[in-house]
Short mmCIF file of C-alpha atoms and ligand atoms in Angstrom, two decimals:
data_model
loop_
_atom_site.label_atom_id
_atom_site.label_comp_id
_atom_site.label_asym_id
_atom_site.label_seq_id
_atom_site.Cartn_x
_atom_site.Cartn_y
_atom_site.Cartn_z
CA MET A 1 36.78 -7.63 -23.82
CA SER A 2 39.68 -6.04 -22.25
CA LEU A 3 41.41 -7.45 -19.04
CA ASN A 4 40.00 -4.57 -17.15
CA GLY A 5 36.56 -5.26 -18.27
CA LEU A 6 36.86 -8.97 -17.17
CA ILE A 7 38.05 -7.87 -13.80
CA MET A 8 35.27 -5.46 -13.34
CA ILE A 9 32.68 -8.12 -14.09
CA ALA A 10 34.49 -10.65 -11.68
CA THR A 11 34.49 -8.01 -9.14
CA ASP A 12 30.91 -7.24 -9.51
CA THR A 13 29.85 -10.97 -9.38
CA GLU A 14 31.81 -11.44 -6.26
CA ARG A 15 30.12 -8.51 -4.92
CA GLU A 16 26.79 -9.72 -5.91
CA LEU A 17 27.53 -13.14 -4.18
CA GLU A 18 28.48 -11.45 -1.01
CA PHE A 19 25.41 -9.18 -1.09
CA GLN A 20 23.13 -12.44 -1.40
CA ALA A 21 25.09 -14.08 1.36
CA LYS A 22 24.41 -10.97 3.50
CA ILE A 23 20.73 -11.18 2.75
CA ASP A 24 20.70 -14.98 3.39
CA ARG A 25 22.07 -14.43 6.85
CA GLY A 26 19.30 -11.99 7.63
CA GLU A 27 21.52 -8.98 7.61
CA VAL A 28 19.82 -5.50 7.04
CA ILE A 29 21.09 -3.48 4.16
CA GLU A 30 21.64 0.31 4.85
CA PRO A 31 21.84 3.18 2.34
CA LYS A 32 25.76 3.38 2.41
CA ASP A 33 26.13 -0.34 1.85
CA TRP A 34 26.89 -1.93 -1.64
CA MET A 35 23.86 -3.26 -3.57
CA PRO A 36 23.21 -4.41 -6.90
CA GLU A 37 21.73 -1.63 -9.06
CA ARG A 38 18.75 -3.88 -9.69
CA TYR A 39 18.07 -4.10 -5.73
CA ARG A 40 18.09 -0.23 -5.74
CA LYS A 41 15.69 0.11 -8.62
CA GLN A 42 13.18 -2.28 -7.28
CA LEU A 43 13.22 -0.66 -4.07
CA ILE A 44 12.82 2.74 -5.63
CA ARG A 45 9.83 1.25 -7.63
CA MET A 46 8.22 -0.26 -4.68
CA MET A 47 8.73 2.41 -1.94
CA SER A 48 7.85 5.39 -4.28
CA GLN A 49 4.69 3.48 -5.30
CA HIS A 50 3.84 2.80 -1.61
CA ALA A 51 4.29 6.36 -0.79
CA HIS A 52 2.10 7.52 -3.80
CA SER A 53 -0.46 5.19 -2.58
CA GLU A 54 -0.60 6.81 0.98
CA VAL A 55 -0.85 10.35 -0.56
CA VAL A 56 -3.55 9.34 -3.14
CA GLY A 57 -5.24 7.44 -0.54
CA MET A 58 -6.00 10.57 1.41
CA LEU A 59 -8.41 11.63 -1.50
CA PRO A 60 -11.21 9.16 -1.15
CA GLU A 61 -11.45 9.52 2.64
CA GLY A 62 -10.77 13.24 2.46
CA ASN A 63 -14.06 13.40 0.37
CA TRP A 64 -16.13 12.69 3.52
CA ILE A 65 -14.64 14.80 6.15
CA THR A 66 -16.86 17.75 5.74
CA ARG A 67 -19.83 15.21 5.86
CA ALA A 68 -18.92 13.06 8.94
CA PRO A 69 -22.04 12.44 11.07
CA SER A 70 -20.67 13.67 14.21
CA LEU A 71 -17.89 15.85 15.57
CA ALA A 72 -16.02 12.72 17.07
CA ARG A 73 -16.20 10.99 13.54
CA LYS A 74 -14.88 14.07 11.94
CA ALA A 75 -11.92 14.19 14.24
CA ILE A 76 -11.08 10.51 13.89
CA LEU A 77 -11.22 10.84 10.19
CA LEU A 78 -9.15 14.13 10.16
CA ALA A 79 -6.58 12.14 12.30
CA LYS A 80 -6.47 9.26 9.81
CA VAL A 81 -6.32 11.30 6.62
CA GLN A 82 -3.27 13.25 8.23
CA ASP A 83 -1.68 10.09 9.35
CA GLU A 84 -1.80 8.95 5.58
CA GLY A 85 -0.13 11.95 4.34
CA GLY A 86 2.51 11.40 6.94
CA HIS A 87 3.01 7.63 5.83
CA GLY A 88 3.54 8.96 2.35
CA LEU A 89 6.19 11.67 3.40
CA TYR A 90 7.82 9.18 5.69
CA ILE A 91 8.22 6.56 2.71
CA TYR A 92 9.28 9.27 0.16
CA SER A 93 11.95 10.15 2.64
CA ALA A 94 13.12 6.51 2.94
CA ALA A 95 13.11 6.21 -0.85
CA GLU A 96 15.24 9.20 -1.13
CA THR A 97 17.98 7.28 0.78
CA LEU A 98 18.33 5.26 -2.48
CA GLY A 99 19.36 8.40 -4.31
CA ILE A 100 16.19 9.39 -5.87
CA ASP A 101 14.93 12.98 -5.79
CA ARG A 102 11.47 13.62 -4.46
CA GLY A 103 10.53 15.84 -7.20
CA GLU A 104 11.41 12.90 -9.70
CA MET A 105 9.10 10.67 -7.81
CA ILE A 106 6.26 13.15 -7.67
CA ASP A 107 6.56 13.67 -11.43
CA GLN A 108 6.53 10.09 -12.21
CA LEU A 109 3.08 9.99 -10.32
CA HIS A 110 1.83 12.95 -12.27
CA THR A 111 2.85 11.74 -15.50
CA GLY A 112 1.36 8.27 -14.89
CA LYS A 113 4.76 6.65 -15.15
CA ALA A 114 4.52 5.38 -11.61
CA LYS A 115 1.53 3.39 -10.05
CA TYR A 116 -0.37 3.54 -6.79
CA SER A 117 -2.64 1.10 -5.32
CA SER A 118 -5.67 0.16 -7.45
CA ILE A 119 -7.96 0.46 -4.50
CA PHE A 120 -7.96 4.21 -4.42
CA ASN A 121 -9.43 4.24 -7.76
CA TYR A 122 -12.68 3.31 -6.45
CA PRO A 123 -15.26 5.95 -5.29
CA THR A 124 -16.47 6.62 -1.67
CA LEU A 125 -20.25 6.79 -2.30
CA ASN A 126 -21.50 6.84 1.46
CA TRP A 127 -20.38 6.84 4.80
CA ALA A 128 -19.97 3.19 5.34
CA ASP A 129 -17.32 3.28 2.60
CA ILE A 130 -14.98 5.26 5.39
CA GLY A 131 -15.53 2.34 7.65
CA ALA A 132 -14.85 -0.19 4.90
CA ILE A 133 -11.65 1.52 3.94
CA GLY A 134 -10.45 1.74 7.41
CA TRP A 135 -11.13 -1.95 8.07
CA LEU A 136 -10.61 -3.69 4.68
CA VAL A 137 -7.88 -1.35 3.22
CA ASP A 138 -5.99 -0.61 6.24
CA GLY A 139 -6.48 -4.26 7.24
CA ALA A 140 -4.85 -5.35 4.03
CA ALA A 141 -2.14 -2.82 4.37
CA ILE A 142 -1.36 -4.08 7.89
CA VAL A 143 -0.89 -7.56 6.63
CA ASN A 144 1.43 -6.50 3.93
CA GLN A 145 3.38 -3.84 6.02
CA THR A 146 3.82 -5.94 8.98
CA ALA A 147 5.78 -8.31 6.53
CA LEU A 148 7.66 -5.40 5.16
CA ALA A 149 8.73 -4.19 8.74
CA LYS A 150 10.93 -7.27 8.47
CA CYS A 151 12.33 -6.53 4.97
CA SER A 152 16.04 -6.42 3.98
CA TYR A 153 16.25 -2.65 3.50
CA GLY A 154 16.67 -0.89 6.86
CA PRO A 155 15.06 2.62 6.06
CA TYR A 156 11.83 0.69 4.54
CA SER A 157 11.59 -1.87 7.44
CA ARG A 158 11.97 0.91 10.09
CA ALA A 159 9.39 3.04 8.28
CA MET A 160 7.04 0.26 8.57
CA ILE A 161 7.23 -0.06 12.30
CA ARG A 162 5.89 3.27 12.96
CA ILE A 163 3.15 3.30 10.11
CA CYS A 164 1.96 -0.27 11.37
CA LYS A 165 1.03 1.27 14.83
CA GLU A 166 -1.00 4.10 13.06
CA GLU A 167 -2.62 1.49 10.63
CA ASN A 168 -3.83 -0.50 13.58
CA PHE A 169 -5.67 2.50 14.93
CA HIS A 170 -7.11 2.95 11.35
CA HIS A 171 -8.28 -0.48 11.17
CA LYS A 172 -10.05 -0.52 14.58
CA GLN A 173 -11.92 2.68 13.91
CA GLY A 174 -13.05 1.34 10.71
CA TYR A 175 -14.32 -1.90 11.93
CA GLN A 176 -15.89 -0.14 15.03
CA MET A 177 -17.84 2.10 12.66
CA LEU A 178 -19.30 -0.81 10.59
CA ALA A 179 -20.01 -2.75 13.84
CA TYR A 180 -21.88 0.19 15.06
CA MET A 181 -23.93 0.48 11.82
CA MET A 182 -24.83 -3.04 11.80
CA ARG A 183 -26.38 -2.66 15.13
CA GLY A 184 -28.31 0.32 13.64
CA THR A 185 -31.41 0.76 11.36
CA LYS A 186 -32.09 -1.29 8.48
CA GLU A 187 -30.95 1.53 6.27
CA GLN A 188 -27.53 1.60 8.06
CA GLN A 189 -27.26 -2.30 7.91
CA GLU A 190 -27.96 -2.04 4.11
CA MET A 191 -25.43 0.77 3.72
CA ALA A 192 -22.63 -1.13 5.46
CA GLN A 193 -23.38 -4.24 3.38
CA ASP A 194 -23.35 -2.29 0.12
CA SER A 195 -19.86 -0.86 0.98
CA MET A 196 -18.80 -4.47 1.90
CA ASN A 197 -19.86 -5.50 -1.50
CA ARG A 198 -18.03 -2.85 -3.36
CA PHE A 199 -14.67 -3.12 -1.35
CA TRP A 200 -14.20 -6.59 -0.61
CA TRP A 201 -12.65 -7.63 -4.07
CA PRO A 202 -10.79 -4.65 -4.65
CA ALA A 203 -9.22 -5.13 -1.20
CA LEU A 204 -7.92 -8.67 -2.00
CA MET A 205 -6.25 -7.12 -5.27
CA MET A 206 -4.22 -4.83 -3.11
CA PHE A 207 -1.89 -7.87 -2.69
CA GLY A 208 -1.04 -7.92 -6.41
CA PRO A 209 -1.52 -10.35 -9.08
CA SER A 210 -1.55 -14.06 -8.48
CA ASP A 211 2.04 -15.54 -7.63
CA THR A 212 2.11 -17.00 -11.12
CA ASP A 213 1.59 -13.52 -12.67
CA SER A 214 3.57 -11.60 -10.54
CA PRO A 215 7.08 -10.48 -12.44
CA ASN A 216 8.60 -8.92 -9.49
CA SER A 217 7.96 -11.45 -6.72
CA ALA A 218 10.75 -13.96 -7.32
CA GLU A 219 13.59 -11.41 -7.11
CA LEU A 220 11.94 -9.35 -4.16
CA MET A 221 11.80 -12.71 -2.34
CA ARG A 222 15.27 -13.65 -3.09
CA TRP A 223 16.29 -10.46 -1.77
CA LYS A 224 14.15 -10.49 1.15
CA VAL A 225 12.24 -7.34 0.24
CA LYS A 226 9.01 -9.49 0.19
CA LEU A 227 8.85 -12.11 2.78
CA TYR A 228 5.95 -13.56 1.56
CA SER A 229 4.18 -14.05 -1.77
CA ASN A 230 1.07 -12.20 -2.88
CA ASP A 231 -1.13 -15.09 -2.59
CA ASP A 232 0.08 -15.95 0.87
CA LEU A 233 -0.53 -12.37 2.21
CA ARG A 234 -3.93 -12.41 0.52
CA GLN A 235 -4.80 -15.70 2.14
CA ARG A 236 -3.65 -14.45 5.61
CA PHE A 237 -5.94 -11.31 5.09
CA ILE A 238 -8.98 -13.44 4.03
CA ASP A 239 -8.33 -15.97 7.09
CA ARG A 240 -8.40 -13.05 9.63
CA THR A 241 -11.05 -10.82 8.15
CA VAL A 242 -13.75 -13.42 7.38
CA PRO A 243 -14.38 -14.03 10.97
CA GLN A 244 -14.65 -10.45 11.67
CA ALA A 245 -17.18 -9.70 9.03
CA GLU A 246 -19.16 -12.64 10.51
CA ALA A 247 -19.00 -11.33 14.02
CA ILE A 248 -20.94 -8.11 13.17
CA GLY A 249 -23.13 -9.88 10.67
CA LEU A 250 -21.72 -8.61 7.32
CA VAL A 251 -21.72 -11.03 4.55
CA ILE A 252 -18.71 -11.73 2.20
CA PRO A 253 -19.85 -11.15 -1.32
CA ASP A 254 -18.34 -14.45 -2.36
CA PRO A 255 -20.69 -17.51 -2.75
CA LYS A 256 -17.61 -19.73 -3.19
CA LEU A 257 -16.04 -18.76 0.19
CA LYS A 258 -15.79 -22.01 2.29
CA PHE A 259 -13.63 -22.76 5.32
CA ASN A 260 -11.55 -25.81 4.66
CA GLU A 261 -11.14 -27.83 7.82
CA THR A 262 -8.01 -29.64 6.57
CA THR A 263 -6.09 -26.63 5.36
CA ARG A 264 -7.60 -24.36 8.16
CA HIS A 265 -7.85 -21.64 5.30
CA TYR A 266 -10.79 -20.04 3.66
CA GLU A 267 -10.99 -21.10 -0.07
CA HIS A 268 -12.61 -18.22 -2.03
CA GLY A 269 -13.76 -17.53 -5.55
CA GLU A 270 -11.90 -16.30 -8.42
CA ILE A 271 -10.79 -12.69 -8.40
CA ASP A 272 -11.58 -10.68 -11.55
CA TRP A 273 -8.17 -10.11 -12.94
CA GLN A 274 -9.52 -8.41 -16.06
CA GLU A 275 -10.90 -5.59 -13.67
CA PHE A 276 -7.62 -5.56 -11.89
CA LYS A 277 -5.83 -5.02 -15.06
CA ASN A 278 -8.29 -2.27 -16.23
CA VAL A 279 -7.88 -0.24 -13.01
CA VAL A 280 -3.95 -0.78 -12.67
CA SER A 281 -3.55 0.39 -16.34
CA GLY A 282 -5.59 3.70 -15.61
CA ASN A 283 -9.32 2.78 -16.50
CA GLY A 284 -10.86 2.49 -13.07
CA PRO A 285 -13.58 4.44 -11.98
CA CYS A 286 -11.63 7.37 -10.34
CA ASN A 287 -8.19 7.00 -11.82
CA ARG A 288 -8.26 10.30 -13.84
CA GLU A 289 -9.97 12.36 -11.04
CA ARG A 290 -7.41 11.16 -8.56
CA LEU A 291 -4.36 12.24 -10.81
CA ARG A 292 -6.17 15.67 -11.58
CA ALA A 293 -6.65 16.21 -7.84
CA ARG A 294 -2.90 15.40 -7.10
CA VAL A 295 -1.58 17.67 -9.87
CA LYS A 296 -3.77 20.40 -8.83
CA ALA A 297 -2.95 20.15 -5.03
CA ASP A 298 0.96 20.28 -6.33
CA ALA A 299 0.44 23.22 -8.24
CA ASP A 300 -1.56 24.99 -5.51
CA GLY A 301 0.99 24.15 -2.95
CA LYS A 302 4.06 25.36 -5.00
CA TRP A 303 4.07 29.02 -3.33
CA VAL A 304 4.47 27.21 0.03
CA ARG A 305 7.54 25.22 -1.28
CA ASP A 306 8.91 28.33 -3.01
CA ALA A 307 8.51 30.25 0.23
CA ALA A 308 10.14 27.57 2.32
CA GLU A 309 13.05 27.44 0.03
CA ALA A 310 13.57 31.15 0.00
CA TYR A 311 13.43 31.32 3.85
CA ALA A 312 15.90 28.35 4.03
CA LYS A 313 18.29 30.01 1.47
CA LYS A 314 18.18 33.33 3.55
CA HIS A 315 18.49 31.97 7.14
CA MET A 316 20.01 28.35 6.75
CA ASN A 317 23.14 29.14 4.98
N1 3HC B 1 -2.43 -1.50 -7.66
C1 3HC B 1 -1.54 -0.97 -8.54
N2 3HC B 1 -0.61 -1.59 -9.07
C2 3HC B 1 -0.15 -3.07 -8.66
C3 3HC B 1 -1.15 -3.67 -7.68
C4 3HC B 1 -2.13 -2.82 -7.07
N3 3HC B 1 -2.95 -3.31 -6.22
N4 3HC B 1 -0.63 -4.80 -7.22
C5 3HC B 1 0.53 -5.08 -8.36
N5 3HC B 1 0.67 -3.93 -9.12
C6 3HC B 1 1.62 -3.72 -10.11
C7 3HC B 1 3.08 -3.58 -9.56
O1 3HC B 1 3.37 -2.35 -9.16
C8 3HC B 1 3.91 -4.31 -10.75
O2 3HC B 1 3.80 -3.00 -11.75
P1 3HC B 1 5.38 -2.37 -11.92
O3 3HC B 1 6.36 -3.48 -12.02
O4 3HC B 1 5.11 -1.64 -13.07
O5 3HC B 1 5.35 -1.56 -10.59
C9 3HC B 1 2.72 -5.07 -11.42
O6 3HC B 1 1.53 -4.78 -11.03
C10 3HC B 1 3.06 -6.66 -11.09
O7 3HC B 1 2.81 -7.01 -9.69
P2 3HC B 1 3.88 -7.66 -8.69
O8 3HC B 1 3.29 -8.51 -7.88
O9 3HC B 1 5.16 -8.25 -9.62
O10 3HC B 1 4.59 -6.27 -8.22
P3 3HC B 1 5.17 -6.34 -6.62
O11 3HC B 1 6.09 -7.48 -6.61
O12 3HC B 1 5.83 -4.93 -6.53
O13 3HC B 1 4.08 -6.45 -5.61
C11 3HC B 1 2.74 -5.15 -4.10
C12 3HC B 1 2.86 -5.62 -5.61
C13 3HC B 1 2.16 -6.24 -3.42
C14 3HC B 1 1.75 -3.95 -4.08
C15 3HC B 1 3.98 -4.74 -3.71
O14 3HC B 1 4.67 -3.71 -4.49
C16 3HC B 1 4.06 -4.05 -2.31
O15 3HC B 1 3.93 -4.79 -1.41
N6 3HC B 1 4.09 -2.78 -2.03
C17 3HC B 1 4.56 -1.95 -0.98
C18 3HC B 1 3.06 -1.77 -0.22
C19 3HC B 1 2.17 -0.95 -1.09
O16 3HC B 1 2.59 -0.33 -1.86
N7 3HC B 1 0.95 -1.03 -0.61
C20 3HC B 1 -0.02 -0.27 -1.38
C21 3HC B 1 -1.22 0.21 -0.33
S1 3HC B 1 -0.71 1.32 0.83
C22 3HC B 1 -1.97 1.45 1.64
O17 3HC B 1 -2.94 0.87 1.67
C23 3HC B 1 -1.92 2.52 2.72
C24 3HC B 1 -2.88 2.41 3.79
O18 3HC B 1 -2.47 3.51 4.79
C25 3HC B 1 -4.35 2.81 3.50
#
């Protein structure tokens, strides 16, 4: 290898050591800072998939806007779905600071190259599902995103601060909806329990595979992108959600759930990782329908983008 080649490797190694020292000191990495290519790639992967999750997440809830049981509930659901779209745009913009083009991220979603959260591949079969999504899905997202609000990449952590505030409204309105149903008729109580039964385990899968099966966690934790492991965040979500379920009379669909007085945590049954793998690999109940809807929405909205670009070219130069 030439002397120049050796010097370049030494410089890169030196920079990587300095980068890790910055991370270890708790310093925030900004877009203009030097960063290892792998750090940039990992963040693009995670942030773009997060943004995809927000946008695809609008579909299961949007399905019930026209069927909300009251004008008030329709307005709340409209606001929530609009918020999710905004979260997606926010995180796409944060991802673009890493040098990836928005169109490229959208293509990765539409061609199946990029993932989005498995939870959104389950159908919303009744109105209680809208409550379960707010309470469980946004509740899980809050646990995950509160940690991300302290992550090492500046634009991502700052995006999370605003998003978490809105997630808290999403979480509360969903829980209030189920609490209301659990004080209602027998049919309403059964509907709420049915929704709990269908969404509990997929909500636990939102935190990713177990730590032993998580190929990205070690690196992401070394770089303080992830501050806690998948299992730690999952446990935190379980510990805070079980008392909420009990408070309104919902039964957690896990016969092995038991509070351990010594560890002060809930022990739980085994997650069906085969189901997780099936849904993540595209064979969930709604994967095809969700992607079809996103591709159609993108095509239907092309004229708006073209018009905006034509206007910008004419008036903004
Ligand atoms: N759904 C789909 N894919 C998943 C997944 C899930 N629930 N959990 C893990 N995966 C994928 C990962 O993307 C990774 O695949 P890849 O390397 O091809 O991208 C693989 O499974 C292995 O998982 P890892 O644990 O190694 O991956 P990560 O370290 O990236 O951890 C994660 C996964 C916990 C989802 C992490 O990426 C993360 O925290 N992402 C940011 C938050 C996010 O995306 N949340 C999704 C929900 S957003 C939401 O709910 C919005 C709310 O407003 C409703």
